[in-house]
Amino acid sequence: MAKNILITGGAGFIGSHVVKLMVNNYPDYHIYNLDALTYAGNLENLREVENAPNYTFIKGNIVDAPFINKLFTDHQFDGVMHLAAESHVDRSILSPLDFIYTNIIGTVNLLQAAKEQWKGNHEGKLFYHISTDEVYGSLGETGLFTETTSYDPRSPYSASKASSDHLVRAYWHTYDLPVVLSNCSNNYGGFQFPEKLIPVVINNIQNGKPIPMYGDGKYTRDWLWVGDHARAIDVIFHKGVVGETYNVGGHNEWKNIDLVNLMCDIMDRKLGREEGTSRKTITYVKDRAGHDRRYAIDASKIEKELGWVPSLQFAEGIEKTIDWYLANDEWLKNVTSGAYQAYYEKQYGERV
Ligand code: NAD
Ligand code: DAU
């Protein structure tokens, strides 16, 4: 069935994978990618689909309410997949207000525009909000986040995402706006901006720079291949029950130090360096403020109810990811020129 779908944040890491999947798999849909092209947004991520007849890129900011309202009037969207966000915890510690504007105000602007456009006719309409497992706070050595775990965000990033989740649910309860939500664990794969752990490690090993390890290195994350998250988003958009939330995760917990050691060994092999070379560059640095100890997802609801399971084993996924960065040296150089240097200096300058 022909539909107009708005994807926000489609020039970012996860968004670009979602845009490509939707443009390629649904020729009847017209995909509108709305992105402000902040430091994290990059049209190079979308080369594969930029000339597709069912794809349109729109540069714009979700914080600009009149612009968003006009966009909805002009295009009469049937569905929204909302991924645009300020997404990096360390940046939220440096500049929290950016996160409040984009993640909270921007989300309300989209909700309000969808509510006005769909008023009285919710048939076939859906507002899908893509969120994070960080809203649930931090786990101890055991236990998993389920969809009913109480919210307990600790960083300005996770607090802003928690706030947006609450507002999405408020529009469902108060105005019957058809919504669905998902909360996912850490993603990895190609096209991730080198401020997040995995691409920082790859970039620094390649360039002979120290690998910054926060605190004792025993913080734990549950890593999911970005392609599997994009598949989950497709499944939830098409089969998810309105008003419901789905947790998405990889059953793949790693302590940071174990993950980085593994990556060092793979990179040494691929770069023809002597075994142990990169491990020697791991540098323990001052911890992240309010650092969450462990995240781990119980993804049984989406598995049982919607039939989604991760497709890629981590051993294969991490090799594939490293190969992608090594083959896309130019992409990495382009995104790390200019403003990246200033950010890196501010974030790591006194630490490493
Ligand atoms: P990202 O930072 O790579 O991309 C965010 C995109 O949003 C960029 O293209 C940026 O230009 C755009 N954007 C930012 N502010 C905007 C604004 N005001 N108006 C319009 N566009 C704007 O983020 P990501 O890692 O791809 O994450 C995408 C979404 O998924 C986010 O909502 C994030 O909270 C969520 N999420 C991410 C992860 C992860 O591991 N990366 C895990 C779970 C959930
Ligand atoms: O859990 C989902 C979340 O995962 C998403 O909502 C966020 O958008 C995404 O950024 C990610 O958040 P994290 O804070 O877990 O990811 P990050 O890659 O920044 O850090 C992963 C772990 O590695 C964390 O324990 C901090 C540590 N770390 C990170 C960096 C950048 C280091 O030790 N050194 C580093 O240089």
JSON list of N, CA and C and ligand atoms in Angstrom, two decimals, residues 8-16 33-42 45 60-64 82-88 98 101-103 106 129-134 157 161 182-188 191-193 195-196 223-224 226 229 233 248, ligand 1:
[
{"chain": "A", "resi": 8, "resn": "THR", "atom": "N", "xyz": [13.02, 10.53, 10.87]},
{"chain": "A", "resi": 8, "resn": "THR", "atom": "CA", "xyz": [13.86, 11.63, 11.37]},
{"chain": "A", "resi": 8, "resn": "THR", "atom": "C", "xyz": [15.23, 11.07, 11.77]},
{"chain": "A", "resi": 9, "resn": "GLY", "atom": "N", "xyz": [16.26, 11.88, 11.56]},
{"chain": "A", "resi": 9, "resn": "GLY", "atom": "CA", "xyz": [17.61, 11.44, 11.95]},
{"chain": "A", "resi": 9, "resn": "GLY", "atom": "C", "xyz": [18.18, 10.40, 11.00]},
{"chain": "A", "resi": 10, "resn": "GLY", "atom": "N", "xyz": [17.69, 10.40, 9.75]},
{"chain": "A", "resi": 10, "resn": "GLY", "atom": "CA", "xyz": [18.09, 9.36, 8.80]},
{"chain": "A", "resi": 10, "resn": "GLY", "atom": "C", "xyz": [19.50, 9.51, 8.24]},
{"chain": "A", "resi": 11, "resn": "ALA", "atom": "N", "xyz": [20.19, 10.62, 8.57]},
{"chain": "A", "resi": 11, "resn": "ALA", "atom": "CA", "xyz": [21.58, 10.75, 8.11]},
{"chain": "A", "resi": 11, "resn": "ALA", "atom": "C", "xyz": [22.56, 10.32, 9.19]},
{"chain": "A", "resi": 12, "resn": "GLY", "atom": "N", "xyz": [22.04, 9.88, 10.32]},
{"chain": "A", "resi": 12, "resn": "GLY", "atom": "CA", "xyz": [22.90, 9.42, 11.41]},
{"chain": "A", "resi": 12, "resn": "GLY", "atom": "C", "xyz": [23.25, 7.94, 11.26]},
{"chain": "A", "resi": 13, "resn": "PHE", "atom": "N", "xyz": [23.81, 7.39, 12.30]},
{"chain": "A", "resi": 13, "resn": "PHE", "atom": "CA", "xyz": [24.30, 5.99, 12.27]},
{"chain": "A", "resi": 13, "resn": "PHE", "atom": "C", "xyz": [23.14, 5.01, 12.05]},
{"chain": "A", "resi": 14, "resn": "ILE", "atom": "N", "xyz": [22.26, 4.89, 13.02]},
{"chain": "A", "resi": 14, "resn": "ILE", "atom": "CA", "xyz": [21.17, 3.89, 12.90]},
{"chain": "A", "resi": 14, "resn": "ILE", "atom": "C", "xyz": [20.18, 4.34, 11.83]},
{"chain": "A", "resi": 15, "resn": "GLY", "atom": "N", "xyz": [19.87, 5.65, 11.83]},
{"chain": "A", "resi": 15, "resn": "GLY", "atom": "CA", "xyz": [18.89, 6.17, 10.88]},
{"chain": "A", "resi": 15, "resn": "GLY", "atom": "C", "xyz": [19.26, 5.87, 9.43]},
{"chain": "A", "resi": 16, "resn": "SER", "atom": "N", "xyz": [20.55, 5.97, 9.09]},
{"chain": "A", "resi": 16, "resn": "SER", "atom": "CA", "xyz": [20.93, 5.73, 7.69]},
{"chain": "A", "resi": 16, "resn": "SER", "atom": "C", "xyz": [20.73, 4.25, 7.33]},
{"chain": "A", "resi": 33, "resn": "ASN", "atom": "N", "xyz": [13.38, 11.68, 4.49]},
{"chain": "A", "resi": 33, "resn": "ASN", "atom": "CA", "xyz": [14.40, 11.67, 5.55]},
{"chain": "A", "resi": 33, "resn": "ASN", "atom": "C", "xyz": [14.63, 13.10, 6.01]},
{"chain": "A", "resi": 34, "resn": "LEU", "atom": "N", "xyz": [14.20, 13.39, 7.24]},
{"chain": "A", "resi": 34, "resn": "LEU", "atom": "CA", "xyz": [14.38, 14.74, 7.80]},
{"chain": "A", "resi": 34, "resn": "LEU", "atom": "C", "xyz": [15.57, 14.73, 8.76]},
{"chain": "A", "resi": 35, "resn": "ASP", "atom": "N", "xyz": [16.56, 15.56, 8.48]},
{"chain": "A", "resi": 35, "resn": "ASP", "atom": "CA", "xyz": [17.75, 15.56, 9.33]},
{"chain": "A", "resi": 35, "resn": "ASP", "atom": "C", "xyz": [18.37, 16.96, 9.33]},
{"chain": "A", "resi": 36, "resn": "ALA", "atom": "N", "xyz": [18.81, 17.41, 10.49]},
{"chain": "A", "resi": 36, "resn": "ALA", "atom": "CA", "xyz": [19.42, 18.74, 10.61]},
{"chain": "A", "resi": 36, "resn": "ALA", "atom": "C", "xyz": [20.89, 18.73, 10.16]},
{"chain": "A", "resi": 37, "resn": "LEU", "atom": "N", "xyz": [21.43, 17.55, 9.92]},
{"chain": "A", "resi": 37, "resn": "LEU", "atom": "CA", "xyz": [22.86, 17.40, 9.58]},
{"chain": "A", "resi": 37, "resn": "LEU", "atom": "C", "xyz": [23.74, 18.09, 10.63]},
{"chain": "A", "resi": 38, "resn": "THR", "atom": "N", "xyz": [23.57, 17.67, 11.87]},
{"chain": "A", "resi": 38, "resn": "THR", "atom": "CA", "xyz": [24.50, 18.08, 12.92]},
{"chain": "A", "resi": 38, "resn": "THR", "atom": "C", "xyz": [25.83, 17.38, 12.65]},
{"chain": "A", "resi": 39, "resn": "TYR", "atom": "N", "xyz": [26.78, 17.51, 13.57]},
{"chain": "A", "resi": 39, "resn": "TYR", "atom": "CA", "xyz": [28.08, 16.83, 13.40]},
{"chain": "A", "resi": 39, "resn": "TYR", "atom": "C", "xyz": [27.88, 15.33, 13.15]},
{"chain": "A", "resi": 40, "resn": "ALA", "atom": "N", "xyz": [26.76, 14.76, 13.66]},
{"chain": "A", "resi": 40, "resn": "ALA", "atom": "CA", "xyz": [26.54, 13.31, 13.59]},
{"chain": "A", "resi": 40, "resn": "ALA", "atom": "C", "xyz": [25.83, 12.88, 12.31]},
{"chain": "A", "resi": 41, "resn": "GLY", "atom": "N", "xyz": [25.30, 13.84, 11.57]},
{"chain": "A", "resi": 41, "resn": "GLY", "atom": "CA", "xyz": [24.56, 13.50, 10.36]},
{"chain": "A", "resi": 41, "resn": "GLY", "atom": "C", "xyz": [25.44, 13.66, 9.13]},
{"chain": "A", "resi": 42, "resn": "ASN", "atom": "N", "xyz": [25.36, 12.72, 8.21]},
{"chain": "A", "resi": 42, "resn": "ASN", "atom": "CA", "xyz": [26.29, 12.71, 7.09]},
{"chain": "A", "resi": 42, "resn": "ASN", "atom": "C", "xyz": [25.61, 12.11, 5.87]},
{"chain": "A", "resi": 45, "resn": "ASN", "atom": "N", "xyz": [26.50, 8.77, 4.15]},
{"chain": "A", "resi": 45, "resn": "ASN", "atom": "CA", "xyz": [25.97, 7.49, 4.64]},
{"chain": "A", "resi": 45, "resn": "ASN", "atom": "C", "xyz": [24.84, 6.97, 3.75]},
{"chain": "A", "resi": 60, "resn": "GLY", "atom": "N", "xyz": [16.39, 19.91, 7.92]},
{"chain": "A", "resi": 60, "resn": "GLY", "atom": "CA", "xyz": [15.57, 20.73, 8.82]},
{"chain": "A", "resi": 60, "resn": "GLY", "atom": "C", "xyz": [15.71, 20.26, 10.25]},
{"chain": "A", "resi": 61, "resn": "ASN", "atom": "N", "xyz": [15.26, 21.15, 11.15]},
{"chain": "A", "resi": 61, "resn": "ASN", "atom": "CA", "xyz": [15.48, 20.90, 12.58]},
{"chain": "A", "resi": 61, "resn": "ASN", "atom": "C", "xyz": [14.15, 20.61, 13.28]},
{"chain": "A", "resi": 62, "resn": "ILE", "atom": "N", "xyz": [14.09, 19.51, 14.02]},
{"chain": "A", "resi": 62, "resn": "ILE", "atom": "CA", "xyz": [12.83, 19.14, 14.68]},
{"chain": "A", "resi": 62, "resn": "ILE", "atom": "C", "xyz": [12.46, 20.11, 15.81]},
{"chain": "A", "resi": 63, "resn": "VAL", "atom": "N", "xyz": [13.39, 20.95, 16.20]},
{"chain": "A", "resi": 63, "resn": "VAL", "atom": "CA", "xyz": [13.10, 21.93, 17.26]},
{"chain": "A", "resi": 63, "resn": "VAL", "atom": "C", "xyz": [12.26, 23.09, 16.71]},
{"chain": "A", "resi": 64, "resn": "ASP", "atom": "N", "xyz": [12.25, 23.25, 15.39]},
{"chain": "A", "resi": 64, "resn": "ASP", "atom": "CA", "xyz": [11.54, 24.36, 14.73]},
{"chain": "A", "resi": 64, "resn": "ASP", "atom": "C", "xyz": [10.07, 23.96, 14.48]},
{"chain": "A", "resi": 82, "resn": "HIS", "atom": "N", "xyz": [10.82, 7.91, 14.38]},
{"chain": "A", "resi": 82, "resn": "HIS", "atom": "CA", "xyz": [11.54, 9.05, 14.97]},
{"chain": "A", "resi": 82, "resn": "HIS", "atom": "C", "xyz": [12.86, 8.59, 15.61]},
{"chain": "A", "resi": 83, "resn": "LEU", "atom": "N", "xyz": [13.96, 8.89, 14.89]},
{"chain": "A", "resi": 83, "resn": "LEU", "atom": "CA", "xyz": [15.29, 8.54, 15.42]},
{"chain": "A", "resi": 83, "resn": "LEU", "atom": "C", "xyz": [16.15, 9.76, 15.73]},
{"chain": "A", "resi": 84, "resn": "ALA", "atom": "N", "xyz": [15.78, 10.94, 15.22]},
{"chain": "A", "resi": 84, "resn": "ALA", "atom": "CA", "xyz": [16.65, 12.12, 15.41]},
{"chain": "A", "resi": 84, "resn": "ALA", "atom": "C", "xyz": [16.84, 12.37, 16.90]},
{"chain": "A", "resi": 85, "resn": "ALA", "atom": "N", "xyz": [18.09, 12.54, 17.28]},
{"chain": "A", "resi": 85, "resn": "ALA", "atom": "CA", "xyz": [18.39, 12.80, 18.69]},
{"chain": "A", "resi": 85, "resn": "ALA", "atom": "C", "xyz": [19.84, 13.24, 18.81]},
{"chain": "A", "resi": 86, "resn": "GLU", "atom": "N", "xyz": [20.13, 13.91, 19.90]},
{"chain": "A", "resi": 86, "resn": "GLU", "atom": "CA", "xyz": [21.51, 14.01, 20.36]},
{"chain": "A", "resi": 86, "resn": "GLU", "atom": "C", "xyz": [21.73, 12.70, 21.10]},
{"chain": "A", "resi": 87, "resn": "SER", "atom": "N", "xyz": [22.79, 11.95, 20.73]},
{"chain": "A", "resi": 87, "resn": "SER", "atom": "CA", "xyz": [22.85, 10.55, 21.16]},
{"chain": "A", "resi": 87, "resn": "SER", "atom": "C", "xyz": [24.07, 10.17, 21.99]},
{"chain": "A", "resi": 88, "resn": "HIS", "atom": "N", "xyz": [25.00, 11.10, 22.22]},
{"chain": "A", "resi": 88, "resn": "HIS", "atom": "CA", "xyz": [26.23, 10.67, 22.90]},
{"chain": "A", "resi": 88, "resn": "HIS", "atom": "C", "xyz": [26.28, 11.15, 24.35]},
{"chain": "A", "resi": 98, "resn": "ASP", "atom": "N", "xyz": [21.54, 21.07, 24.69]},
{"chain": "A", "resi": 98, "resn": "ASP", "atom": "CA", "xyz": [21.30, 20.58, 23.32]},
{"chain": "A", "resi": 98, "resn": "ASP", "atom": "C", "xyz": [20.40, 19.35, 23.35]},
{"chain": "A", "resi": 101, "resn": "TYR", "atom": "N", "xyz": [16.69, 20.35, 24.14]},
{"chain": "A", "resi": 101, "resn": "TYR", "atom": "CA", "xyz": [15.98, 20.92, 22.97]},
{"chain": "A", "resi": 101, "resn": "TYR", "atom": "C", "xyz": [15.63, 19.82, 21.96]},
{"chain": "A", "resi": 102, "resn": "THR", "atom": "N", "xyz": [16.63, 19.11, 21.50]},
{"chain": "A", "resi": 102, "resn": "THR", "atom": "CA", "xyz": [16.35, 18.13, 20.43]},
{"chain": "A", "resi": 102, "resn": "THR", "atom": "C", "xyz": [15.52, 16.95, 20.93]},
{"chain": "A", "resi": 103, "resn": "ASN", "atom": "N", "xyz": [15.95, 16.35, 22.04]},
{"chain": "A", "resi": 103, "resn": "ASN", "atom": "CA", "xyz": [15.33, 15.07, 22.42]},
{"chain": "A", "resi": 103, "resn": "ASN", "atom": "C", "xyz": [13.94, 15.26, 23.05]},
{"chain": "A", "resi": 106, "resn": "GLY", "atom": "N", "xyz": [12.02, 18.69, 20.52]},
{"chain": "A", "resi": 106, "resn": "GLY", "atom": "CA", "xyz": [11.89, 18.17, 19.14]},
{"chain": "A", "resi": 106, "resn": "GLY", "atom": "C", "xyz": [10.86, 17.06, 19.06]},
{"chain": "A", "resi": 129, "resn": "HIS", "atom": "N", "xyz": [8.48, 5.71, 18.04]},
{"chain": "A", "resi": 129, "resn": "HIS", "atom": "CA", "xyz": [9.56, 6.41, 18.75]},
{"chain": "A", "resi": 129, "resn": "HIS", "atom": "C", "xyz": [10.67, 5.41, 19.08]},
{"chain": "A", "resi": 130, "resn": "ILE", "atom": "N", "xyz": [11.89, 5.70, 18.58]},
{"chain": "A", "resi": 130, "resn": "ILE", "atom": "CA", "xyz": [13.02, 4.79, 18.80]},
{"chain": "A", "resi": 130, "resn": "ILE", "atom": "C", "xyz": [13.83, 5.30, 19.99]},
{"chain": "A", "resi": 131, "resn": "SER", "atom": "N", "xyz": [13.90, 4.48, 21.04]},
{"chain": "A", "resi": 131, "resn": "SER", "atom": "CA", "xyz": [14.58, 4.92, 22.25]},
{"chain": "A", "resi": 131, "resn": "SER", "atom": "C", "xyz": [15.66, 3.92, 22.70]},
{"chain": "A", "resi": 132, "resn": "THR", "atom": "N", "xyz": [16.12, 4.13, 23.90]},
{"chain": "A", "resi": 132, "resn": "THR", "atom": "CA", "xyz": [17.33, 3.45, 24.38]},
{"chain": "A", "resi": 132, "resn": "THR", "atom": "C", "xyz": [17.09, 2.70, 25.68]},
{"chain": "A", "resi": 133, "resn": "ASP", "atom": "N", "xyz": [17.92, 1.68, 25.92]},
{"chain": "A", "resi": 133, "resn": "ASP", "atom": "CA", "xyz": [17.82, 0.97, 27.21]},
{"chain": "A", "resi": 133, "resn": "ASP", "atom": "C", "xyz": [18.37, 1.80, 28.37]},
{"chain": "A", "resi": 134, "resn": "GLU", "atom": "N", "xyz": [19.06, 2.91, 28.05]},
{"chain": "A", "resi": 134, "resn": "GLU", "atom": "CA", "xyz": [19.66, 3.72, 29.13]},
{"chain": "A", "resi": 134, "resn": "GLU", "atom": "C", "xyz": [18.60, 4.37, 30.02]},
{"chain": "A", "resi": 157, "resn": "TYR", "atom": "N", "xyz": [21.64, 12.73, 28.78]},
{"chain": "A", "resi": 157, "resn": "TYR", "atom": "CA", "xyz": [21.15, 12.03, 27.58]},
{"chain": "A", "resi": 157, "resn": "TYR", "atom": "C", "xyz": [20.00, 11.10, 27.94]},
{"chain": "A", "resi": 161, "resn": "LYS", "atom": "N", "xyz": [15.97, 11.26, 26.95]},
{"chain": "A", "resi": 161, "resn": "LYS", "atom": "CA", "xyz": [15.28, 10.20, 26.21]},
{"chain": "A", "resi": 161, "resn": "LYS", "atom": "C", "xyz": [14.11, 9.66, 27.04]},
{"chain": "A", "resi": 182, "resn": "SER", "atom": "N", "xyz": [10.31, 1.51, 21.07]},
{"chain": "A", "resi": 182, "resn": "SER", "atom": "CA", "xyz": [11.27, 0.44, 21.37]},
{"chain": "A", "resi": 182, "resn": "SER", "atom": "C", "xyz": [12.47, 1.03, 22.09]},
{"chain": "A", "resi": 183, "resn": "ASN", "atom": "N", "xyz": [13.07, 0.20, 22.94]},
{"chain": "A", "resi": 183, "resn": "ASN", "atom": "CA", "xyz": [14.26, 0.58, 23.71]},
{"chain": "A", "resi": 183, "resn": "ASN", "atom": "C", "xyz": [15.34, -0.43, 23.42]},
{"chain": "A", "resi": 184, "resn": "CYS", "atom": "N", "xyz": [16.41, 0.04, 22.82]},
{"chain": "A", "resi": 184, "resn": "CYS", "atom": "CA", "xyz": [17.45, -0.87, 22.33]},
{"chain": "A", "resi": 184, "resn": "CYS", "atom": "C", "xyz": [18.77, -0.69, 23.08]},
{"chain": "A", "resi": 185, "resn": "SER", "atom": "N", "xyz": [19.56, -1.75, 23.05]},
{"chain": "A", "resi": 185, "resn": "SER", "atom": "CA", "xyz": [20.90, -1.73, 23.66]},
{"chain": "A", "resi": 185, "resn": "SER", "atom": "C", "xyz": [21.91, -1.13, 22.69]},
{"chain": "A", "resi": 186, "resn": "ASN", "atom": "N", "xyz": [23.20, -1.17, 23.06]},
{"chain": "A", "resi": 186, "resn": "ASN", "atom": "CA", "xyz": [24.27, -0.56, 22.25]},
{"chain": "A", "resi": 186, "resn": "ASN", "atom": "C", "xyz": [24.37, -1.17, 20.86]},
{"chain": "A", "resi": 187, "resn": "ASN", "atom": "N", "xyz": [24.35, -0.31, 19.86]},
{"chain": "A", "resi": 187, "resn": "ASN", "atom": "CA", "xyz": [24.51, -0.77, 18.48]},
{"chain": "A", "resi": 187, "resn": "ASN", "atom": "C", "xyz": [25.96, -0.65, 18.04]},
{"chain": "A", "resi": 188, "resn": "TYR", "atom": "N", "xyz": [26.36, -1.52, 17.10]},
{"chain": "A", "resi": 188, "resn": "TYR", "atom": "CA", "xyz": [27.68, -1.37, 16.49]},
{"chain": "A", "resi": 188, "resn": "TYR", "atom": "C", "xyz": [27.56, -1.73, 15.01]},
{"chain": "A", "resi": 191, "resn": "PHE", "atom": "N", "xyz": [29.44, 3.04, 9.67]},
{"chain": "A", "resi": 191, "resn": "PHE", "atom": "CA", "xyz": [28.84, 4.38, 9.67]},
{"chain": "A", "resi": 191, "resn": "PHE", "atom": "C", "xyz": [28.60, 4.95, 11.06]},
{"chain": "A", "resi": 192, "resn": "GLN", "atom": "N", "xyz": [29.18, 4.36, 12.11]},
{"chain": "A", "resi": 192, "resn": "GLN", "atom": "CA", "xyz": [29.00, 4.95, 13.45]},
{"chain": "A", "resi": 192, "resn": "GLN", "atom": "C", "xyz": [30.07, 6.02, 13.67]},
{"chain": "A", "resi": 193, "resn": "PHE", "atom": "N", "xyz": [29.65, 7.17, 14.16]},
{"chain": "A", "resi": 193, "resn": "PHE", "atom": "CA", "xyz": [30.56, 8.31, 14.33]},
{"chain": "A", "resi": 193, "resn": "PHE", "atom": "C", "xyz": [31.62, 7.96, 15.39]},
{"chain": "A", "resi": 195, "resn": "GLU", "atom": "N", "xyz": [32.96, 8.75, 18.03]},
{"chain": "A", "resi": 195, "resn": "GLU", "atom": "CA", "xyz": [32.93, 9.28, 19.38]},
{"chain": "A", "resi": 195, "resn": "GLU", "atom": "C", "xyz": [32.48, 8.18, 20.33]},
{"chain": "A", "resi": 196, "resn": "LYS", "atom": "N", "xyz": [31.85, 7.12, 19.75]},
{"chain": "A", "resi": 196, "resn": "LYS", "atom": "CA", "xyz": [31.36, 5.98, 20.52]},
{"chain": "A", "resi": 196, "resn": "LYS", "atom": "C", "xyz": [32.49, 4.95, 20.61]},
{"chain": "A", "resi": 223, "resn": "TRP", "atom": "N", "xyz": [25.86, -5.64, 23.17]},
{"chain": "A", "resi": 223, "resn": "TRP", "atom": "CA", "xyz": [26.06, -5.10, 21.82]},
{"chain": "A", "resi": 223, "resn": "TRP", "atom": "C", "xyz": [25.20, -5.79, 20.78]},
{"chain": "A", "resi": 224, "resn": "LEU", "atom": "N", "xyz": [24.58, -4.99, 19.92]},
{"chain": "A", "resi": 224, "resn": "LEU", "atom": "CA", "xyz": [23.72, -5.50, 18.85]},
{"chain": "A", "resi": 224, "resn": "LEU", "atom": "C", "xyz": [24.17, -4.93, 17.51]},
{"chain": "A", "resi": 226, "resn": "VAL", "atom": "N", "xyz": [23.97, -3.29, 14.09]},
{"chain": "A", "resi": 226, "resn": "VAL", "atom": "CA", "xyz": [23.02, -2.23, 13.68]},
{"chain": "A", "resi": 226, "resn": "VAL", "atom": "C", "xyz": [22.02, -2.74, 12.63]},
{"chain": "A", "resi": 229, "resn": "HIS", "atom": "N", "xyz": [19.23, -4.21, 14.43]},
{"chain": "A", "resi": 229, "resn": "HIS", "atom": "CA", "xyz": [18.33, -3.20, 15.00]},
{"chain": "A", "resi": 229, "resn": "HIS", "atom": "C", "xyz": [17.42, -2.64, 13.90]},
{"chain": "A", "resi": 233, "resn": "ILE", "atom": "N", "xyz": [13.39, -2.62, 13.85]},
{"chain": "A", "resi": 233, "resn": "ILE", "atom": "CA", "xyz": [12.59, -1.39, 13.67]},
{"chain": "A", "resi": 233, "resn": "ILE", "atom": "C", "xyz": [11.54, -1.62, 12.56]},
{"chain": "A", "resi": 248, "resn": "VAL", "atom": "N", "xyz": [14.84, -4.28, 22.65]},
{"chain": "A", "resi": 248, "resn": "VAL", "atom": "CA", "xyz": [15.62, -4.92, 21.58]},
{"chain": "A", "resi": 248, "resn": "VAL", "atom": "C", "xyz": [17.06, -5.04, 22.06]},
{"chain": "B", "resi": 1, "resn": "NAD", "atom": "P1", "xyz": [23.40, 9.61, 15.73]},
{"chain": "B", "resi": 1, "resn": "NAD", "atom": "O1", "xyz": [23.90, 10.63, 16.69]},
{"chain": "B", "resi": 1, "resn": "NAD", "atom": "O2", "xyz": [24.36, 8.84, 14.92]},
{"chain": "B", "resi": 1, "resn": "NAD", "atom": "O3", "xyz": [22.40, 10.30, 14.70]},
{"chain": "B", "resi": 1, "resn": "NAD", "atom": "C1", "xyz": [21.44, 11.25, 15.09]},
{"chain": "B", "resi": 1, "resn": "NAD", "atom": "C2", "xyz": [20.92, 11.94, 13.83]},
{"chain": "B", "resi": 1, "resn": "NAD", "atom": "O4", "xyz": [19.93, 12.90, 14.25]},
{"chain": "B", "resi": 1, "resn": "NAD", "atom": "C3", "xyz": [22.01, 12.72, 13.08]},
{"chain": "B", "resi": 1, "resn": "NAD", "atom": "O5", "xyz": [21.90, 12.47, 11.70]},
{"chain": "B", "resi": 1, "resn": "NAD", "atom": "C4", "xyz": [21.70, 14.18, 13.39]},
{"chain": "B", "resi": 1, "resn": "NAD", "atom": "O6", "xyz": [22.07, 15.07, 12.36]},
{"chain": "B", "resi": 1, "resn": "NAD", "atom": "C5", "xyz": [20.18, 14.14, 13.59]},
{"chain": "B", "resi": 1, "resn": "NAD", "atom": "N1", "xyz": [19.72, 15.23, 14.45]},
{"chain": "B", "resi": 1, "resn": "NAD", "atom": "C6", "xyz": [20.24, 15.59, 15.66]},
{"chain": "B", "resi": 1, "resn": "NAD", "atom": "N2", "xyz": [19.56, 16.67, 16.14]},
{"chain": "B", "resi": 1, "resn": "NAD", "atom": "C7", "xyz": [18.58, 16.94, 15.23]},
{"chain": "B", "resi": 1, "resn": "NAD", "atom": "C8", "xyz": [17.56, 17.93, 15.18]},
{"chain": "B", "resi": 1, "resn": "NAD", "atom": "N3", "xyz": [17.40, 18.83, 16.15]},
{"chain": "B", "resi": 1, "resn": "NAD", "atom": "N4", "xyz": [16.72, 17.94, 14.11]},
{"chain": "B", "resi": 1, "resn": "NAD", "atom": "C9", "xyz": [16.88, 17.01, 13.11]},
{"chain": "B", "resi": 1, "resn": "NAD", "atom": "N5", "xyz": [17.85, 16.08, 13.11]},
{"chain": "B", "resi": 1, "resn": "NAD", "atom": "C10", "xyz": [18.68, 16.04, 14.16]},
{"chain": "B", "resi": 1, "resn": "NAD", "atom": "O7", "xyz": [22.46, 8.66, 16.59]},
{"chain": "B", "resi": 1, "resn": "NAD", "atom": "P2", "xyz": [22.23, 7.07, 16.47]},
{"chain": "B", "resi": 1, "resn": "NAD", "atom": "O8", "xyz": [23.26, 6.39, 17.26]},
{"chain": "B", "resi": 1, "resn": "NAD", "atom": "O9", "xyz": [22.00, 6.72, 15.06]},
{"chain": "B", "resi": 1, "resn": "NAD", "atom": "O10", "xyz": [20.86, 6.96, 17.28]},
{"chain": "B", "resi": 1, "resn": "NAD", "atom": "C11", "xyz": [19.61, 7.12, 16.62]},
{"chain": "B", "resi": 1, "resn": "NAD", "atom": "C12", "xyz": [18.49, 6.97, 17.63]},
{"chain": "B", "resi": 1, "resn": "NAD", "atom": "O11", "xyz": [18.55, 5.68, 18.21]},
{"chain": "B", "resi": 1, "resn": "NAD", "atom": "C13", "xyz": [18.55, 7.97, 18.77]},
{"chain": "B", "resi": 1, "resn": "NAD", "atom": "O12", "xyz": [17.24, 8.36, 19.08]},
{"chain": "B", "resi": 1, "resn": "NAD", "atom": "C14", "xyz": [19.16, 7.18, 19.92]},
{"chain": "B", "resi": 1, "resn": "NAD", "atom": "O13", "xyz": [18.72, 7.66, 21.16]},
{"chain": "B", "resi": 1, "resn": "NAD", "atom": "C15", "xyz": [18.63, 5.78, 19.63]},
{"chain": "B", "resi": 1, "resn": "NAD", "atom": "N6", "xyz": [19.48, 4.67, 20.10]},
{"chain": "B", "resi": 1, "resn": "NAD", "atom": "C16", "xyz": [20.80, 4.62, 19.78]},
{"chain": "B", "resi": 1, "resn": "NAD", "atom": "C17", "xyz": [21.56, 3.51, 20.18]},
{"chain": "B", "resi": 1, "resn": "NAD", "atom": "C18", "xyz": [23.04, 3.38, 19.83]},
{"chain": "B", "resi": 1, "resn": "NAD", "atom": "O14", "xyz": [23.69, 2.46, 20.31]},
{"chain": "B", "resi": 1, "resn": "NAD", "atom": "N7", "xyz": [23.61, 4.25, 19.00]},
{"chain": "B", "resi": 1, "resn": "NAD", "atom": "C19", "xyz": [20.96, 2.49, 20.92]},
{"chain": "B", "resi": 1, "resn": "NAD", "atom": "C20", "xyz": [19.61, 2.59, 21.24]},
{"chain": "B", "resi": 1, "resn": "NAD", "atom": "C21", "xyz": [18.87, 3.68, 20.81]}
]
